[in-house]
């Protein structure tokens, strides 16, 4: 992420320079396409900026007239008029400024609202592969800070370019109209102020970055050495002296940097103060000489106006010099965001997707090959047939590809070879929403939202009646637990369901799937050992469900396996054996081994 010190706005880090985006016409067009819906408001802002920038300069001009009125003793009436006018103009320009601020933030917020919604909708359509291969923090950064950064482009960069340019041009025009010689002098002294202040800014910025790096290093040392395991390592290897030296060294560097940084700040202000007073003094001097010695047509008021306008020019000049960097930074943000927008949606509805009238839940895998990454194939020639109303248990060693097989049914991933049929139709040709609404998965890692039990159940069927909720809970063997809760269905499940035990969570997710009432039920049995009572409860819940609908069970326990009509044994991505328990046990193959090492033990433990 970009990290900037307060003085760093006008400078780019090496990293930013290296990642400089290519600002092409296409990119600009795309950026402006987000402004387009708000062009009327934008036009209004432009007018407001123009008017308020011009009005903002007017009091400086009036100051000159006030001075002249004083010098010429024009009378109190004139003086009061000028003063009131000056105050009125300042007030008006501030009021316009307020309106401009409101419009500005209104547009910026609306644009980020559009962009965030678009991003969220796009991310929702991204495939499982995207979420497994991208860092969650990175995704959230793009959603939040990158898009907020864009907001600052709209509020700061665009308006800053405009208002500063107008202020500068108008100030110069007024100055040249008054006296071209003094005006030219004013322009010439500008670098006198700008160059030193930019140099000081850069030095300070570098120091801030250095001290940030040093601070990170110190935190690293503290984290490593002051943790329990870190300390024991230090003690066991007798590294106390070494670590102390390392810390002392970094700490010493830190204080030197801090002192330099605070002094750079002092120097910075000293330089700014000195140089910003040189300009006005020069104007007074040259203006005075022209007025007194050469009898030029210059009034005291003219000189005052020049000095006041010069003062008004420093800020805009500095800000305009920073604009280029801000502009590049903003374009980098837009590029990062567009990168996400442009990621293709890997799994989507086929143009000729069909939505059958009904679905029997049958599944057929025909010579399916699959890999997550091109380098490594996970499934080889997987073929099996699950008839409607029947059930199949998939067993196999850890990592053999069981979960991968079931991921292909609701199209969390698409297979590369062969085809998967659901209800007789190739899943790639089925309407995605139809397909997913007919497949229910009770996964190993039950995910519950932070909310009440009721909220989590209604997620599957928002219009479920109280009676339906209770019936589902009873079927899933969780109703007894719900009844024990003081708030019943309205009891909170905690963040990710942390207030519930593993078994309770899984039974709740069974209830949730039952409410969804899918044609095909997939049950991914927990590998981690639950206590036998909890397991028995899940078993009790799941068995009758399996009997009444088409189901696939990724099974780790014999009782679950026995409940299925057929067993598929998967090893290294291939179905190596299939059949009934009795014959498979006798065969002396992979299943026999699994039975001896896993199922039998679990059975004995349960007894
Ligand atoms: P377990 O019983 O331990 O859950 P499993 O039989 O269900 O295992 P899978 O989860 O299907 O096994 O994994 C099969 C292989 O695919 C594993 O070697 C795993 O490392 C790999 N794999 C799983 N998910 C991904 C992914 N998203 N990207 C890349 N490889 C993956």
XYZ file of C-alpha atoms and ligand atoms in Angstrom:
638
model
C 0.000 0.000 0.000
C 1.038 3.545 -0.498
C 2.230 5.122 2.648
C 2.853 8.813 2.692
C 4.028 11.247 5.268
C 2.144 14.504 5.508
C 4.776 16.149 3.309
C 4.773 13.317 0.835
C 1.862 14.299 -1.306
C 4.013 15.860 -3.948
C 6.634 13.143 -4.214
C 6.653 9.602 -5.478
C 8.405 6.635 -3.920
C 10.659 4.381 -5.985
C 7.955 1.737 -5.874
C 5.374 4.133 -7.241
C 7.758 5.286 -9.967
C 8.348 1.689 -11.008
C 4.636 0.905 -11.090
C 3.705 4.044 -12.946
C 0.579 3.310 -14.930
C 0.422 3.941 -18.650
C -2.036 6.782 -19.012
C -3.660 6.039 -22.332
C -6.610 7.644 -24.015
C -8.617 4.515 -23.363
C -7.900 4.707 -19.639
C -8.900 8.369 -19.478
C -12.047 7.679 -21.409
C -12.917 4.942 -19.002
C -12.231 7.123 -15.955
C -14.401 9.869 -17.379
C -17.166 7.413 -18.133
C -17.726 7.259 -14.370
C -18.120 11.023 -14.227
C -20.488 11.130 -17.148
C -23.756 10.383 -15.327
C -23.037 13.394 -13.109
C -21.954 15.848 -15.777
C -24.622 18.391 -14.829
C -23.448 18.550 -11.236
C -19.895 18.625 -12.480
C -20.619 21.595 -14.697
C -22.177 23.357 -11.732
C -19.040 22.704 -9.690
C -16.858 24.098 -12.452
C -18.891 27.292 -12.455
C -18.788 27.487 -8.667
C -15.030 26.999 -8.682
C -14.526 29.673 -11.304
C -16.732 32.176 -9.481
C -15.338 31.467 -6.013
C -11.713 31.593 -7.226
C -12.287 34.958 -8.860
C -14.244 36.322 -5.931
C -11.524 35.040 -3.623
C -9.025 37.324 -5.336
C -11.247 40.380 -5.300
C -10.648 41.367 -1.635
C -6.923 41.581 -2.434
C -7.726 44.059 -5.192
C -10.048 45.953 -2.869
C -7.275 46.227 -0.297
C -5.364 48.341 -2.820
C -8.373 50.575 -3.325
C -8.785 50.913 0.447
C -5.134 51.928 0.796
C -5.513 54.470 -2.000
C -8.689 55.836 -0.430
C -6.776 56.294 2.796
C -3.826 57.953 1.052
C -6.057 60.274 -0.921
C -8.262 60.989 2.112
C -11.338 60.157 -0.003
C -13.701 60.260 2.940
C -15.088 57.836 5.510
C -18.128 57.045 3.342
C -16.008 55.678 0.523
C -13.853 53.802 3.013
C -16.839 52.133 4.691
C -18.295 51.235 1.305
C -15.072 49.568 0.226
C -14.723 47.719 3.530
C -18.311 46.454 3.380
C -17.836 45.393 -0.234
C -14.683 43.515 0.670
C -16.410 41.746 3.576
C -19.437 40.954 1.398
C -17.306 39.479 -1.367
C -15.393 37.324 1.120
C -18.669 36.091 2.582
C -20.125 35.324 -0.842
C -17.022 33.490 -1.982
C -17.050 31.399 1.215
C -20.728 30.593 0.726
C -20.083 29.448 -2.813
C -17.173 27.433 -1.433
C -19.569 25.646 0.940
C -21.930 24.795 -1.917
C -19.018 23.629 -3.992
C -17.839 21.384 -1.157
C -21.265 19.853 -0.854
C -21.527 19.170 -4.586
C -18.020 17.852 -4.655
C -18.559 15.324 -1.944
C -21.970 14.450 -3.369
C -20.455 13.551 -6.738
C -17.472 11.774 -5.214
C -19.717 9.705 -2.959
C -22.048 8.802 -5.793
C -19.192 7.742 -8.035
C -17.633 5.579 -5.338
C -21.088 4.182 -4.578
C -21.395 3.121 -8.224
C -17.887 1.725 -8.320
C -18.234 -0.203 -5.063
C -21.544 -1.735 -6.121
C -20.094 -2.695 -9.458
C -17.052 -4.223 -7.798
C -19.148 -6.151 -5.275
C -21.493 -7.499 -7.944
C -18.510 -8.490 -10.046
C -16.771 -10.205 -7.154
C -19.938 -12.139 -6.362
C -19.798 -13.617 -9.833
C -16.135 -14.567 -9.628
C -15.396 -18.254 -9.398
C -14.182 -20.197 -6.419
C -10.753 -20.259 -8.047
C -10.499 -16.488 -7.734
C -11.170 -16.598 -4.005
C -8.817 -19.475 -3.320
C -5.962 -17.930 -5.257
C -6.318 -14.271 -4.227
C -5.428 -12.834 -0.899
C -8.569 -11.791 0.958
C -6.813 -8.703 2.316
C -5.965 -7.609 -1.196
C -9.555 -8.016 -2.352
C -10.819 -5.974 0.581
C -8.182 -3.278 -0.017
C -9.413 -2.826 -3.559
C -12.996 -2.679 -2.367
C -12.253 -0.118 0.336
C -9.082 1.991 0.195
C -8.512 1.916 -3.553
C -12.008 3.094 -4.242
C -11.749 5.695 -1.467
C -8.550 6.888 -3.119
C -10.513 7.485 -6.266
C -12.860 9.637 -4.266
C -9.994 11.929 -3.342
C -9.079 12.250 -7.016
C -12.475 13.621 -7.734
C -12.669 15.863 -4.699
C -9.063 17.053 -4.769
C -7.265 16.574 -8.031
C -9.860 17.753 -10.525
C -11.009 20.711 -8.480
C -7.482 21.614 -7.453
C -6.315 21.821 -11.055
C -9.168 24.057 -11.955
C -9.343 26.384 -8.986
C -5.579 26.821 -8.777
C -5.234 27.523 -12.480
C -8.027 30.071 -12.376
C -6.592 31.770 -9.315
C -3.151 31.946 -10.898
C -4.293 33.225 -14.252
C -6.634 35.787 -12.747
C -3.990 37.008 -10.296
C -1.451 37.367 -13.083
C -3.951 39.184 -15.290
C -4.761 41.692 -12.554
C -1.079 42.196 -11.764
C -0.113 42.788 -15.386
C -2.973 45.209 -15.856
C -1.722 47.240 -12.912
C 1.938 47.362 -13.831
C 3.823 45.001 -16.081
C 7.203 45.633 -14.492
C 6.094 44.829 -10.969
C 4.091 41.880 -12.245
C 7.144 40.438 -13.992
C 9.158 40.925 -10.830
C 6.431 39.053 -8.921
C 6.626 36.145 -11.349
C 10.403 36.068 -11.088
C 10.383 35.797 -7.295
C 8.003 32.842 -7.269
C 10.770 30.213 -7.753
C 12.585 31.803 -4.843
C 9.830 30.522 -2.633
C 8.846 27.362 -4.460
C 12.270 25.765 -4.984
C 13.470 25.831 -1.354
C 10.127 24.735 -0.005
C 10.024 21.770 -2.379
C 13.560 20.796 -1.473
C 12.781 21.001 2.216
C 9.625 18.994 1.619
C 11.517 16.256 -0.171
C 14.174 16.031 2.542
C 11.516 15.782 5.172
C 9.604 13.198 3.219
C 12.710 11.046 2.792
C 13.395 11.283 6.501
C 9.828 10.296 7.316
C 10.108 7.255 5.093
C 13.429 6.297 6.598
C 12.081 6.584 10.099
C 9.031 4.543 9.130
C 11.331 1.784 7.875
C 13.389 2.017 11.042
C 10.255 1.830 13.130
C 9.145 -1.300 11.257
C 12.526 -2.832 11.986
C 12.254 -2.044 15.689
C 8.770 -3.517 15.831
C 10.096 -6.609 14.113
C 12.843 -7.026 16.709
C 10.354 -6.517 19.540
C 7.915 -8.999 18.051
C 10.584 -11.611 17.536
C 12.326 -11.313 20.856
C 9.569 -10.459 23.300
C 7.220 -13.299 22.389
C 7.194 -16.416 24.522
C 8.734 -18.679 21.914
C 11.142 -15.957 20.742
C 12.369 -15.420 24.289
C 12.971 -19.087 24.861
C 14.988 -19.227 21.638
C 17.068 -16.217 22.744
C 17.688 -17.801 26.138
C 18.510 -21.245 24.853
C 21.012 -19.899 22.357
C 22.462 -17.342 24.783
C 21.694 -14.481 22.401
C 20.721 -11.830 24.982
C 23.743 -9.623 24.306
C 23.382 -9.950 20.559
C 19.688 -9.044 20.616
C 20.342 -6.127 22.966
C 22.990 -4.831 20.570
C 20.641 -5.169 17.626
C 17.904 -3.297 19.462
C 20.232 -0.575 20.726
C 21.573 -0.014 17.262
C 18.124 0.361 15.679
C 16.923 2.512 18.567
C 19.945 4.813 18.134
C 19.272 5.208 14.438
C 15.673 6.001 15.225
C 16.447 8.890 17.580
C 18.949 10.397 15.155
C 16.348 10.262 12.435
C 13.707 11.774 14.693
C 15.964 14.685 15.605
C 16.840 15.297 11.967
C 13.189 15.114 11.054
C 12.114 17.638 13.624
C 14.972 19.953 12.648
C 14.081 19.597 8.987
C 10.648 20.841 10.008
C 12.179 23.892 11.690
C 14.419 24.602 8.712
C 11.461 24.158 6.477
C 9.456 26.844 8.243
C 12.422 29.138 8.519
C 13.096 28.888 4.805
C 9.478 29.412 3.892
C 9.183 32.416 6.173
C 12.355 34.038 4.910
C 11.727 33.495 1.261
C 8.064 34.338 1.389
C 8.960 37.706 2.894
C 11.694 38.394 0.322
C 9.139 38.609 -2.499
C 6.923 41.315 -0.919
C 9.957 43.285 0.232
C 11.380 43.276 -3.301
C 8.032 44.483 -4.625
C 7.922 47.286 -2.053
C 11.490 48.240 -2.915
C 11.175 48.212 -6.708
C 7.645 49.648 -6.567
C 8.875 52.399 -4.241
C 11.839 53.234 -6.481
C 9.591 53.358 -9.570
C 7.047 55.537 -7.756
C 9.461 57.911 -6.013
C 12.455 58.187 -8.382
C 10.953 57.584 -11.795
C 7.574 59.091 -11.075
C 5.823 56.178 -12.662
C 2.056 56.042 -12.553
C 1.927 53.729 -9.545
C -0.081 54.231 -6.382
C 0.584 52.810 -2.936
C -2.605 50.821 -3.483
C -1.142 49.221 -6.602
C 1.890 48.021 -4.683
C -0.334 46.705 -1.879
C -2.451 44.794 -4.418
C 0.666 43.288 -5.987
C 1.975 42.128 -2.629
C -1.398 40.689 -1.635
C -1.802 38.874 -4.950
C 1.723 37.496 -4.787
C 0.857 36.028 -1.402
C -2.187 34.397 -2.959
C -0.082 32.774 -5.680
C 2.299 30.688 -3.574
C -0.303 28.099 -2.556
C -1.699 27.452 -6.057
C 1.786 27.225 -7.601
C 2.844 24.641 -5.042
C -0.348 22.667 -5.425
C -0.131 22.656 -9.198
C 3.413 21.320 -8.960
C 2.063 18.455 -6.859
C -0.721 17.692 -9.268
C 1.336 15.568 -11.618
C 2.216 13.157 -8.849
C -1.323 13.038 -7.560
C -2.592 12.488 -11.037
C -0.261 9.518 -11.580
C -1.184 8.146 -8.195
C -4.883 8.394 -9.023
C -4.421 6.765 -12.393
C -2.584 3.933 -10.642
C -5.615 3.475 -8.388
C -8.000 3.448 -11.318
C -5.782 0.937 -13.105
C -5.819 -1.348 -10.072
C -9.589 -1.164 -9.851
C -10.122 -1.701 -13.571
C -7.816 -4.715 -13.377
C -10.412 -6.343 -11.153
C -13.336 -5.236 -13.287
C -11.649 -6.806 -16.288
C -11.118 -10.193 -14.722
C -13.275 -12.517 -16.747
C -16.129 -14.275 -15.012
C -14.906 -17.798 -15.379
C -18.104 -19.645 -14.670
C -21.256 -18.192 -16.102
C -24.474 -19.125 -17.768
C -24.165 -20.519 -21.263
C -25.994 -18.301 -23.771
C -28.345 -21.180 -24.536
C -28.661 -22.347 -20.908
C -31.711 -24.468 -20.238
C -34.017 -24.414 -17.230
C -35.814 -27.751 -16.996
C -39.279 -27.905 -15.450
C -38.130 -30.308 -12.762
C -35.045 -32.112 -11.563
C -34.641 -35.618 -10.157
C -31.167 -35.002 -8.658
C -29.458 -37.782 -10.615
C -25.750 -37.301 -11.311
C -23.519 -38.781 -13.965
C -19.795 -38.246 -14.339
C -18.480 -39.241 -17.734
C -14.689 -39.515 -18.124
C -14.065 -36.360 -16.090
C -10.562 -34.899 -15.976
C -9.863 -31.900 -13.806
C -7.016 -29.743 -12.555
C -6.963 -26.588 -10.432
C -3.681 -25.519 -11.994
C -2.476 -26.607 -15.409
C 0.671 -28.112 -13.880
C -1.056 -30.655 -11.724
C -3.974 -32.878 -12.713
C -6.232 -33.784 -9.797
C -8.969 -36.000 -11.286
C -8.448 -38.643 -13.959
C -11.221 -40.249 -15.967
C -13.813 -40.150 -13.181
C -16.936 -42.006 -14.288
C -19.933 -42.957 -12.177
C -23.686 -42.915 -12.297
C -25.954 -41.939 -9.413
C -29.597 -42.691 -10.169
C -32.397 -40.521 -8.783
C -33.301 -41.452 -5.221
C -30.128 -43.473 -4.679
C -27.075 -42.616 -2.633
C -23.364 -43.049 -3.081
C -20.523 -42.833 -0.561
C -17.179 -41.528 -1.715
C -14.265 -42.714 0.380
C -10.528 -42.395 0.006
C -7.364 -41.142 1.655
C -6.983 -37.454 2.475
C -6.161 -35.371 -0.582
C -7.389 -38.022 -3.018
C -9.898 -35.670 -4.655
C -13.214 -36.376 -2.950
C -14.178 -32.757 -2.337
C -12.965 -31.877 -5.805
C -15.433 -34.336 -7.336
C -18.400 -32.769 -5.585
C -17.220 -29.208 -6.356
C -17.797 -29.966 -10.016
C -21.517 -30.670 -9.575
C -22.714 -27.156 -8.599
C -20.016 -25.757 -10.939
C -17.807 -24.228 -8.288
C -15.232 -25.285 -10.878
C -15.633 -26.583 -14.426
C -14.040 -29.828 -15.532
C -11.570 -29.695 -18.406
C -12.233 -33.126 -19.834
C -15.393 -35.249 -19.990
C -18.715 -33.999 -18.659
C -20.829 -33.845 -15.537
C -24.562 -34.384 -15.951
C -27.180 -33.297 -13.445
C -30.741 -34.514 -13.925
C -29.614 -35.773 -17.338
C -28.272 -32.409 -18.618
C -24.642 -31.326 -18.883
C -24.123 -28.902 -15.984
C -22.403 -26.442 -18.319
C -25.639 -26.172 -20.277
C -27.918 -25.813 -17.259
C -29.049 -22.467 -15.941
C -26.631 -21.735 -13.104
C -29.253 -20.502 -10.670
C -31.416 -23.549 -11.386
C -28.485 -25.911 -10.920
C -27.349 -24.390 -7.646
C -30.840 -24.181 -6.230
C -31.187 -27.941 -6.665
C -27.886 -28.923 -5.072
C -27.536 -28.726 -1.291
C -24.189 -29.158 0.405
C -23.515 -29.760 4.056
C -19.822 -29.046 4.113
C -17.148 -29.977 6.619
C -16.527 -26.405 7.489
C -19.949 -25.161 8.329
C -20.247 -21.472 7.687
C -22.821 -19.603 9.728
C -23.401 -15.875 9.546
C -23.262 -13.783 12.649
C -26.911 -13.535 13.591
C -29.647 -15.637 15.138
C -30.380 -19.294 14.443
C -33.477 -18.093 12.633
C -31.488 -15.727 10.373
C -29.191 -18.549 9.384
C -32.075 -20.849 8.575
C -34.009 -18.229 6.643
C -30.970 -17.682 4.432
C -31.967 -20.908 2.682
C -35.665 -20.090 2.455
C -36.597 -16.514 3.302
C -40.343 -17.213 3.331
C -40.224 -20.303 5.543
C -42.963 -20.429 8.167
C -42.304 -21.016 11.846
C -43.678 -24.544 11.477
C -41.299 -25.274 8.601
C -38.329 -23.993 10.596
C -39.240 -26.186 13.536
C -39.829 -29.213 11.327
C -36.411 -28.771 9.692
C -34.732 -28.420 13.099
C -36.466 -31.549 14.330
C -35.397 -33.501 11.281
C -31.826 -32.286 11.656
C -31.875 -33.325 15.316
C -31.120 -29.814 16.531
C -34.527 -28.857 17.877
C -33.747 -30.116 21.365
C -30.817 -27.715 21.455
C -32.897 -24.835 20.109
C -35.535 -25.435 22.763
C -32.923 -25.244 25.471
C -31.916 -21.749 24.376
C -33.584 -18.988 26.307
C -34.400 -17.181 23.069
C -35.077 -20.336 21.071
C -34.715 -19.718 17.353
C -33.713 -16.147 18.120
C -30.560 -17.132 19.990
C -27.393 -15.637 18.513
C -24.909 -18.051 16.961
C -21.920 -15.733 17.455
C -19.345 -14.703 14.929
C -19.195 -17.502 12.334
C -21.239 -19.616 14.687
C -18.477 -19.707 17.281
C -20.982 -19.954 20.109
C -22.024 -23.379 18.884
C -20.124 -26.645 19.038
C -18.913 -28.304 15.850
C -21.700 -30.885 16.004
C -24.399 -28.282 16.655
C -23.165 -26.202 13.773
C -23.259 -29.135 11.415
C -26.768 -30.124 12.481
C -27.894 -26.533 12.038
C -26.462 -26.566 8.549
C -28.329 -29.808 7.875
C -31.533 -28.036 8.917
C -30.617 -25.184 6.601
C -30.141 -27.549 3.670
C -33.431 -29.273 4.454
C -35.229 -25.953 4.172
C -33.620 -25.460 0.799
C -35.042 -28.868 -0.097
C -32.569 -29.673 -2.887
C -33.000 -32.542 -5.333
C -29.436 -33.620 -4.570
C -27.921 -33.586 -1.118
C -24.162 -33.665 -0.671
C -22.878 -34.402 2.773
C -19.196 -33.819 3.430
C -18.663 -35.572 6.688
C -16.365 -33.926 9.223
C -12.999 -35.663 9.359
C -12.219 -34.232 12.755
C -13.498 -36.447 15.508
C -16.662 -35.232 17.146
C -17.628 -36.878 20.397
C -19.664 -40.015 19.884
C -22.933 -38.515 21.157
C -22.631 -35.592 18.794
C -21.751 -37.919 15.960
C -24.664 -40.193 16.716
C -26.995 -37.201 16.594
C -25.732 -36.192 13.179
C -25.981 -39.780 12.044
C -29.532 -40.002 13.269
C -30.384 -36.844 11.397
C -28.674 -37.680 8.162
C -29.729 -41.306 7.682
C -33.447 -40.815 7.052
C -32.626 -37.850 4.793
C -30.334 -40.014 2.691
C -33.065 -42.599 2.354
C -35.547 -40.132 0.910
C -33.433 -38.236 -1.609
C -30.563 -38.537 -4.037
C -27.381 -38.049 -2.062
C -23.626 -38.135 -2.194
C -21.722 -38.687 1.024
C -18.062 -38.039 1.489
C -17.723 -40.522 4.260
C -15.158 -41.092 6.929
C -17.186 -43.317 9.222
C -18.409 -46.795 8.603
C -21.972 -46.060 9.660
C -22.251 -43.338 7.024
C -20.707 -45.576 4.386
C -23.102 -48.364 5.205
C -26.067 -46.066 4.784
C -25.222 -45.549 1.100
C -26.316 -47.791 -1.754
C -22.903 -47.854 -3.400
C -19.333 -47.055 -2.412
C -16.782 -45.363 -4.658
C -13.171 -45.586 -3.568
C -11.007 -42.708 -4.784
C -7.239 -42.698 -4.761
C -4.951 -40.143 -6.384
C -7.843 -38.704 -8.379
C -9.067 -42.001 -9.802
C -11.966 -44.231 -8.858
C -10.084 -47.378 -8.064
C -12.824 -49.569 -6.602
C -16.600 -49.535 -6.411
C -19.300 -51.741 -4.950
C -20.790 -52.825 -1.640
C -19.051 -52.887 1.706
C -18.917 -56.659 2.099
C -17.308 -57.361 -1.265
C -14.901 -54.407 -1.038
C -13.611 -55.440 2.378
C -12.831 -58.877 1.054
C -11.068 -57.597 -2.061
C -7.839 -56.718 -0.230
C -7.395 -53.383 -2.023
C -7.506 -49.716 -1.049
C -10.863 -50.084 0.679
C -9.661 -52.973 2.833
C -6.707 -50.850 3.887
C -8.931 -47.893 4.701
C -11.246 -50.177 6.605
C -8.430 -51.621 8.656
C -6.755 -48.301 9.395
C -9.667 -45.883 9.648
C -13.218 -47.174 9.763
C -12.673 -50.125 12.034
C -10.841 -48.061 14.597
C -13.564 -45.425 14.550
C -16.118 -48.172 14.997
C -14.242 -49.653 17.937
C -13.813 -46.249 19.514
C -17.523 -45.595 19.213
C -18.263 -48.859 20.926
P -9.816 -34.523 2.453
O -10.402 -35.844 2.755
O -8.546 -34.295 3.212
O -10.759 -33.388 2.536
P -10.091 -34.716 -0.445
O -10.006 -36.111 -0.899
O -11.422 -34.114 -0.335
O -9.289 -34.569 0.910
P -9.499 -32.571 -2.243
O -9.856 -31.478 -1.324
O -10.430 -32.898 -3.331
O -9.158 -33.894 -1.434
O -8.082 -32.232 -2.863
C -7.484 -33.001 -3.879
C -6.156 -32.377 -4.242
O -6.379 -31.105 -4.844
C -5.269 -32.112 -3.046
O -3.974 -32.581 -3.375
C -5.251 -30.611 -2.861
O -3.962 -30.188 -2.498
C -5.623 -30.088 -4.230
N -6.462 -28.881 -4.110
C -7.617 -28.771 -3.432
N -8.153 -27.546 -3.577
C -7.315 -26.856 -4.380
C -7.313 -25.526 -4.919
N -8.292 -24.663 -4.678
N -6.287 -25.167 -5.696
C -5.287 -26.021 -5.962
N -5.234 -27.282 -5.503
C -6.225 -27.710 -4.714
